[in-house]
Coordinates of C-alpha atoms in Angstrom, one line a residue:
M1 CA -47.3 -6.9 -4.4
G2 CA -48.7 -9.2 -1.3
T3 CA -47.5 -11.8 0.8
A4 CA -46.8 -15.0 -1.8
Q5 CA -47.6 -18.4 -0.2
A6 CA -45.3 -20.4 0.7
D7 CA -44.8 -23.6 -2.6
G8 CA -43.5 -26.8 -0.9
P9 CA -42.8 -28.3 2.9
R10 CA -40.8 -26.6 4.8
T11 CA -39.4 -27.0 8.3
G12 CA -40.1 -23.7 10.1
E13 CA -43.4 -22.4 12.8
P14 CA -45.6 -19.6 11.4
I15 CA -45.2 -16.6 13.2
T16 CA -47.4 -13.8 13.1
A17 CA -47.4 -11.6 9.8
D18 CA -49.4 -8.1 9.6
S19 CA -51.6 -9.2 6.6
G20 CA -52.3 -12.7 4.3
P21 CA -50.8 -15.2 4.9
P22 CA -48.3 -16.1 8.1
P23 CA -44.8 -16.6 6.3
V24 CA -43.5 -19.8 8.0
L25 CA -40.2 -19.0 10.6
L26 CA -36.9 -21.1 9.1
R27 CA -35.0 -22.2 11.0
E28 CA -32.6 -24.0 9.4
P29 CA -32.5 -25.9 6.4
A30 CA -35.0 -28.3 4.7
E31 CA -32.2 -30.7 4.3
G32 CA -30.7 -30.5 7.8
T33 CA -27.6 -28.9 8.6
P34 CA -24.8 -30.2 6.3
P35 CA -21.9 -30.8 6.7
V36 CA -19.0 -28.2 7.0
V37 CA -16.5 -29.4 3.4
A38 CA -12.9 -28.5 5.1
D39 CA -10.9 -31.3 3.1
P40 CA -9.8 -32.2 -0.1
A41 CA -11.4 -36.0 0.2
A42 CA -14.9 -34.2 1.2
L43 CA -15.0 -31.1 -1.5
A44 CA -14.4 -33.8 -4.5
E45 CA -17.4 -35.4 -3.4
A46 CA -18.9 -31.9 -2.9
C47 CA -17.9 -30.8 -6.4
A48 CA -19.1 -33.7 -8.4
R49 CA -22.1 -33.6 -7.1
L50 CA -22.1 -29.4 -7.6
A51 CA -22.0 -30.1 -11.1
A52 CA -24.0 -32.7 -11.5
G53 CA -26.8 -30.8 -10.7
T54 CA -28.8 -28.5 -13.3
G55 CA -28.9 -24.6 -13.2
A56 CA -27.4 -21.3 -11.9
V57 CA -25.9 -22.0 -8.6
A58 CA -26.6 -19.9 -5.8
V59 CA -23.7 -18.0 -3.9
D60 CA -23.4 -16.8 -0.8
T61 CA -19.5 -16.2 1.6
E62 CA -19.4 -15.2 5.8
R63 CA -16.5 -12.9 6.1
A64 CA -15.5 -11.4 10.0
S65 CA -16.1 -7.7 9.8
G66 CA -15.4 -6.2 12.4
Y67 CA -12.9 -8.6 13.7
R68 CA -10.6 -9.3 11.0
Y69 CA -8.6 -6.9 9.3
W70 CA -8.2 -9.1 6.2
P71 CA -11.4 -9.0 4.7
K72 CA -12.0 -13.1 3.7
A73 CA -14.3 -15.9 2.9
Y74 CA -14.2 -17.9 6.3
L75 CA -17.7 -20.0 4.1
V76 CA -18.9 -19.9 0.7
Q77 CA -22.0 -21.5 0.9
L78 CA -23.9 -22.9 -1.7
R79 CA -27.1 -25.0 -3.3
R80 CA -27.8 -25.6 -6.7
E81 CA -31.0 -27.7 -8.1
G82 CA -30.1 -31.5 -8.0
S83 CA -26.6 -30.5 -5.6
G84 CA -28.5 -30.0 -2.0
T85 CA -26.6 -27.6 0.7
V86 CA -22.7 -27.3 0.4
L87 CA -20.9 -25.6 3.2
V88 CA -17.2 -25.2 2.5
D89 CA -14.6 -23.9 4.4
P90 CA -11.7 -21.8 2.4
I91 CA -9.2 -21.1 4.7
A92 CA -8.8 -25.3 5.8
L93 CA -9.3 -26.1 1.6
A94 CA -6.8 -22.5 1.0
D95 CA -4.2 -24.7 -1.1
D96 CA -7.0 -27.3 -2.7
L97 CA -9.9 -25.3 -4.7
A98 CA -9.6 -26.1 -8.0
P99 CA -12.5 -29.0 -8.6
L100 CA -14.6 -26.2 -7.0
R101 CA -13.6 -23.9 -9.8
E102 CA -13.2 -26.4 -12.4
V103 CA -17.9 -26.4 -11.0
L104 CA -18.1 -22.8 -10.3
N105 CA -16.3 -20.9 -12.7
D106 CA -18.3 -21.9 -16.4
T107 CA -21.5 -21.0 -14.0
E108 CA -23.6 -19.5 -13.8
W109 CA -24.0 -17.6 -9.9
V110 CA -27.0 -15.9 -7.7
L111 CA -26.2 -13.8 -5.3
H112 CA -27.7 -11.0 -2.8
A113 CA -25.5 -7.8 -2.9
A114 CA -22.9 -9.3 -5.2
S115 CA -20.4 -6.4 -4.4
Q116 CA -19.6 -7.8 -1.3
D117 CA -19.1 -11.7 -2.2
L118 CA -17.2 -11.7 -4.9
P119 CA -14.0 -10.0 -4.1
C120 CA -13.7 -12.2 -1.5
L121 CA -14.2 -14.8 -4.1
A122 CA -11.7 -13.5 -6.6
E123 CA -9.2 -13.7 -3.8
L124 CA -9.6 -18.1 -4.3
D125 CA -9.9 -17.0 -7.4
L126 CA -13.8 -18.1 -7.9
R127 CA -15.0 -15.7 -10.7
P128 CA -19.7 -16.2 -12.1
R129 CA -19.5 -16.4 -16.1
S130 CA -22.5 -14.7 -15.6
L131 CA -24.5 -14.3 -11.8
F132 CA -28.4 -12.2 -11.2
D133 CA -28.4 -10.2 -7.9
T134 CA -31.2 -10.6 -6.1
E135 CA -30.8 -7.7 -3.9
L136 CA -30.2 -5.0 -7.3
A137 CA -33.0 -6.8 -9.5
G138 CA -35.1 -6.0 -6.0
R139 CA -34.4 -2.4 -6.7
L140 CA -35.2 -2.2 -10.6
A141 CA -38.3 -4.0 -9.5
G142 CA -39.1 -1.1 -7.7
Y143 CA -38.8 -3.0 -4.1
E144 CA -38.6 -0.2 -1.0
R145 CA -36.6 -2.8 0.9
V146 CA -34.5 -4.8 -0.5
A147 CA -33.1 -7.1 2.0
L148 CA -32.4 -10.8 1.7
G149 CA -34.9 -11.6 4.5
T150 CA -37.1 -9.3 3.2
L151 CA -37.6 -10.4 -0.4
V152 CA -38.1 -14.3 0.7
E153 CA -40.5 -13.4 3.0
R154 CA -42.6 -10.6 0.9
L155 CA -42.1 -12.7 -2.3
L156 CA -41.8 -16.9 -1.4
G157 CA -43.9 -16.7 2.5
Y158 CA -41.0 -17.4 4.6
T159 CA -39.0 -16.1 7.2
L160 CA -35.3 -16.6 7.5
E161 CA -33.4 -16.8 11.5
K162 CA -31.5 -14.3 11.7
G163 CA -28.7 -13.3 14.8
H164 CA -25.5 -13.6 13.5
S165 CA -24.2 -12.0 10.7
A166 CA -22.3 -10.3 13.3
A167 CA -20.5 -12.8 14.6
D168 CA -16.5 -14.0 14.3
W169 CA -16.4 -16.6 11.3
S170 CA -13.0 -17.3 11.7
K171 CA -13.6 -18.8 14.4
R172 CA -13.3 -22.9 14.5
P173 CA -15.4 -24.9 15.5
L174 CA -18.5 -22.8 13.8
P175 CA -21.1 -23.6 16.7
V176 CA -24.4 -25.2 14.7
D177 CA -26.8 -22.9 14.3
W178 CA -23.8 -20.7 12.6
L179 CA -24.4 -23.2 10.0
N180 CA -27.7 -23.0 9.7
Y181 CA -28.4 -19.0 9.2
A182 CA -25.3 -19.6 6.6
A183 CA -27.5 -22.6 4.9
L184 CA -30.4 -20.0 5.1
D185 CA -28.7 -17.2 2.8
V186 CA -28.0 -19.9 -0.1
E187 CA -32.1 -22.6 0.2
L188 CA -33.6 -20.5 -0.8
L189 CA -32.1 -17.8 -3.3
N190 CA -32.5 -19.2 -6.7
E191 CA -36.2 -19.7 -5.8
L192 CA -36.0 -15.9 -5.3
R193 CA -34.9 -14.8 -8.4
A194 CA -37.3 -17.5 -10.4
K195 CA -40.3 -14.5 -8.6
L196 CA -38.0 -11.5 -9.3
E197 CA -36.8 -12.5 -12.9
T198 CA -40.2 -13.3 -14.1
E199 CA -41.0 -10.0 -12.1
L200 CA -38.9 -8.1 -14.4
A201 CA -39.7 -9.4 -17.6
E202 CA -43.2 -8.1 -16.5
Q203 CA -42.1 -5.1 -16.6
G204 CA -39.8 -4.8 -19.4
K205 CA -36.6 -4.3 -17.4
L206 CA -35.6 -7.6 -17.9
E207 CA -32.6 -6.2 -20.6
W208 CA -31.7 -3.2 -18.0
A209 CA -31.0 -5.7 -14.7
E210 CA -28.8 -7.7 -16.6
Q211 CA -26.6 -4.6 -18.4
E212 CA -26.7 -4.3 -14.5
F213 CA -25.6 -7.7 -13.7
E214 CA -22.6 -7.5 -16.2
A215 CA -21.4 -4.4 -15.0
V216 CA -21.3 -5.8 -11.0
R217 CA -19.3 -9.0 -12.6
T218 CA -16.9 -6.5 -13.8
A219 CA -15.7 -4.0 -12.6
P220 CA -12.7 -3.0 -10.9
P221 CA -11.4 -3.2 -7.2
P222 CA -12.0 0.3 -6.5
A223 CA -9.4 2.2 -6.5
P224 CA -7.2 3.3 -3.4
R225 CA -8.8 5.9 -0.9
A226 CA -6.0 8.8 -1.6
E227 CA -6.3 9.4 2.3
P228 CA -7.6 6.9 4.5
W229 CA -7.3 8.5 7.8
R230 CA -9.3 11.0 7.1
R231 CA -12.4 8.9 7.4
T232 CA -11.9 8.3 11.1
S233 CA -15.0 8.8 13.1
G234 CA -14.5 12.6 13.6
V235 CA -11.8 13.7 12.3
H236 CA -13.9 16.4 12.0
K237 CA -13.8 17.6 15.3
V238 CA -10.0 18.1 15.0
R239 CA -9.7 22.0 13.1
S240 CA -5.5 22.2 12.8
P241 CA -3.0 20.7 10.1
R242 CA -0.8 19.6 13.4
G243 CA -3.8 18.2 14.4
L244 CA -4.7 15.8 11.8
A245 CA -1.6 14.2 11.0
A246 CA -1.7 13.2 14.8
V247 CA -4.9 12.2 13.6
R248 CA -2.5 11.0 10.8
E249 CA 0.7 9.6 12.5
M250 CA -1.8 7.7 15.0
W251 CA -4.2 5.9 11.7
Q252 CA -1.0 4.8 10.7
A253 CA 0.4 3.2 13.2
R254 CA -2.8 1.4 14.5
D255 CA -3.8 0.1 11.0
E256 CA -0.1 -1.4 10.5
L257 CA -0.9 -3.2 13.8
A258 CA -3.5 -3.9 12.2
R259 CA -2.4 -5.5 9.9
K260 CA 0.5 -7.4 11.2
R261 CA -2.1 -9.0 13.6
D262 CA -5.1 -9.3 11.3
R263 CA -6.9 -7.7 14.2
A264 CA -10.1 -5.2 12.7
P265 CA -8.5 -1.5 13.5
S266 CA -11.2 -1.5 15.8
R267 CA -10.4 -4.1 17.7
I268 CA -6.7 -2.6 18.0
L269 CA -7.7 1.1 18.9
P270 CA -11.3 3.1 19.2
D271 CA -11.6 5.7 16.3
S272 CA -13.0 7.9 19.4
A273 CA -10.4 6.6 21.1
I274 CA -8.0 8.4 18.8
I275 CA -9.8 11.5 18.6
N276 CA -9.1 11.7 22.3
A277 CA -6.3 11.3 22.1
V278 CA -5.7 14.5 19.7
T279 CA -8.0 16.7 21.2
A280 CA -6.6 16.2 24.9
D281 CA -2.7 16.5 23.6
P282 CA -1.2 14.4 26.4
K283 CA 2.2 15.0 27.7
T284 CA 3.3 12.0 29.4
I285 CA 2.5 8.4 29.2
E286 CA 0.7 8.4 33.3
E287 CA -2.7 11.4 30.9
L288 CA -2.5 9.4 27.8
Q289 CA -3.2 6.9 30.5
A290 CA -5.5 8.3 32.4
L291 CA -7.7 8.7 29.1
P292 CA -10.9 6.9 28.7
V293 CA -9.8 3.2 26.6
F294 CA -6.6 3.7 27.2
S295 CA -6.2 3.0 31.1
G296 CA -7.4 0.3 30.2
R297 CA -4.5 -3.4 30.8
V298 CA -4.4 -4.3 26.9
Q299 CA -3.9 -0.4 25.9
R300 CA -1.1 0.5 28.3
K301 CA 1.6 -2.0 27.1
Y302 CA 1.2 0.6 24.2
T303 CA 0.6 3.6 25.2
A304 CA 4.7 4.7 25.3
S305 CA 3.8 3.8 21.2
W306 CA 0.1 5.6 20.5
L307 CA 2.5 8.4 22.9
R308 CA 6.0 8.6 21.0
H309 CA 3.4 9.0 17.3
L310 CA 1.2 11.6 18.4
Q311 CA 4.7 14.0 19.2
A312 CA 5.9 12.8 16.3
A313 CA 3.4 14.9 14.5
K314 CA 4.8 17.6 16.7
K315 CA 7.8 17.6 14.6
L316 CA 6.7 17.7 11.2
P317 CA 8.0 20.1 9.2
S318 CA 4.5 22.5 8.0
S319 CA 5.2 21.1 4.4
E320 CA 4.2 17.7 5.3
L321 CA 1.0 19.0 7.1
P322 CA -1.8 17.5 5.4
S323 CA -5.1 20.6 4.4
P324 CA -7.4 20.4 6.4
N325 CA -9.4 20.1 3.5
Q326 CA -10.0 16.9 2.1
P327 CA -8.5 16.8 -1.3
T328 CA -10.6 15.5 -4.4
D329 CA -10.9 15.2 -7.8
G330 CA -15.1 16.0 -7.7
P331 CA -16.8 19.0 -7.7
P332 CA -16.9 20.5 -4.2
P333 CA -20.9 20.0 -1.9
V334 CA -23.8 20.3 -3.3
N335 CA -24.4 23.2 -1.0
R336 CA -21.2 25.2 -2.2
W337 CA -22.7 25.4 -5.8
A338 CA -25.2 28.6 -5.8
D339 CA -22.1 31.0 -4.4
K340 CA -19.3 29.8 -7.2
D341 CA -22.0 28.8 -9.5
P342 CA -25.0 29.7 -9.5
D343 CA -25.4 28.5 -12.7
A344 CA -24.4 24.3 -12.2
A345 CA -27.0 24.5 -9.2
A346 CA -29.4 25.7 -11.4
R347 CA -28.1 22.5 -13.6
L348 CA -28.6 20.1 -11.5
A349 CA -31.8 21.5 -9.7
A350 CA -32.9 21.2 -12.7
A351 CA -31.8 17.3 -13.7
R352 CA -32.7 16.4 -10.2
T353 CA -36.5 17.4 -10.7
A354 CA -36.7 15.5 -14.1
L355 CA -34.8 12.7 -13.7
A356 CA -36.9 11.8 -10.0
A357 CA -39.6 12.0 -12.0
I358 CA -37.9 9.5 -14.7
A359 CA -38.2 7.0 -11.9
E360 CA -41.2 7.5 -10.5
D361 CA -42.4 6.8 -13.7
R362 CA -40.6 3.5 -14.1
R363 CA -40.9 2.3 -10.7
L364 CA -37.3 2.6 -10.0
P365 CA -35.0 4.2 -7.0
V366 CA -33.5 7.9 -8.8
E367 CA -29.5 6.5 -7.5
N368 CA -30.0 3.2 -9.6
L369 CA -31.3 5.4 -13.1
L370 CA -28.5 6.6 -12.9
L371 CA -25.5 7.5 -10.7
P372 CA -25.2 10.5 -8.2
D373 CA -22.2 11.0 -8.5
L374 CA -21.9 10.8 -12.3
L375 CA -24.8 13.0 -12.4
R376 CA -23.1 15.8 -9.9
R377 CA -19.8 15.6 -12.0
T378 CA -21.9 15.8 -15.2
C379 CA -23.6 18.8 -14.0
W380 CA -20.6 20.4 -12.8
R381 CA -18.7 20.2 -15.3
P382 CA -21.0 19.9 -18.9
P383 CA -19.6 18.7 -22.4
A384 CA -18.7 22.7 -23.8
D385 CA -21.5 21.7 -27.1
L386 CA -24.2 20.3 -24.5
A387 CA -25.5 18.3 -28.4
E388 CA -27.5 15.1 -27.2
D389 CA -24.1 13.0 -28.4
S390 CA -22.2 14.5 -26.4
V391 CA -24.1 14.1 -23.3
A392 CA -24.4 10.6 -23.9
D393 CA -21.4 10.0 -23.9
A394 CA -20.3 11.9 -21.8
L395 CA -22.6 9.0 -19.8
R396 CA -20.8 6.5 -21.1
A397 CA -17.4 7.5 -20.3
G398 CA -18.7 8.1 -17.1
G399 CA -20.5 4.4 -16.5
A400 CA -23.9 4.3 -16.9
R401 CA -24.9 1.6 -18.9
P402 CA -27.4 1.4 -22.6
W403 CA -30.7 1.5 -20.9
Q404 CA -29.3 4.3 -18.2
V405 CA -28.4 6.2 -21.1
E406 CA -31.3 6.0 -22.9
L407 CA -33.8 7.1 -20.6
T408 CA -32.6 9.9 -19.1
V409 CA -30.1 11.7 -22.0
T410 CA -32.7 13.8 -23.6
A411 CA -34.1 14.8 -19.8
L412 CA -31.0 15.2 -18.9
T413 CA -29.4 17.3 -21.9
K414 CA -31.9 19.8 -21.8
A415 CA -31.7 20.7 -17.8
L416 CA -28.1 21.0 -19.2
H417 CA -29.7 24.5 -20.6
S418 CA -30.2 25.8 -17.5
T419 CA -29.4 28.7 -16.2
A420 CA -29.7 30.6 -13.1
S421 CA -30.8 33.6 -14.7

């Protein structure tokens, strides 16, 4: 599809585009930068405006990832037809959000990449009755690039001002240019939703999208990782169980300190510093302080504590050392299947080929057609009788939506009969 014409006046200026009409760069909201709602009286007025509006509510949040430990919302952006844009400070209004819940919790929300925002909104007891996810809609509609700015430019003809997505949104007061950026994130969401909904309907995918949106809305929180310390960047450089125990000790100490101070763990101590300390194996405070990062002014006052945790790992009995291999309840890495179970490798190869053909025919990303993890699990341990009904039951048990089962079960059942011989 070509770039759509911008419909209606907006504050901005044309910028160069490769083809078609030049998109319009939006630097600030069309109605100006709204003030941040930070007291109960202002919230009551804002909620009255939102209640008087019509249609779905465009919703977004700004967090302080990379700065704070807790992934809470530090700003909530809302926009509704007839209501304009509302920016809410949920920190200042932590105990006074009941009026917002009354307005929002019985409406449809429009979000982009909803799974990123719903958890921190749920912490505020803000939960949609239904939702439309423009990122997911873009994927199902067949767009390869589904960032908000990309879809807005391609479908609506505007370019959004960028630059503050990685900012520290816990800062107060928030600068005006940050507020402009935040407001623009919801400025065109409802218009984008209308375009994508039309496309999905024309492609016969709207019901699929609605099933996906409901799955996102009702998804339970992810289960805690059994050994989160294994995600330390560079941990693959540590081979021995004793070294892994040292990584674990330092990771847990850092996490506790980060939690207490509400600081991002990487700002307490970078992963690279943990790995450097474990591989260097310092015996004294001076040796630890000679390493990068630990020589810094702030870190020097913590080096005695870091060294104690390194030494604690050396005193652990063998029974308390972690396994070199990460525990998992799923199948082994795919590159080992040919050796461990050649028939399973054949099943997976056949299934991937079949699903890729279906995805191409339906203009879908193959990972949205069926989750890769579910595909691997089904191919590694297929149903015993390999009947189509049994395969369908296995897919549903693994979380596949009805439309996914309908499109894939016949081809997948055939693939599951494949053998290496």
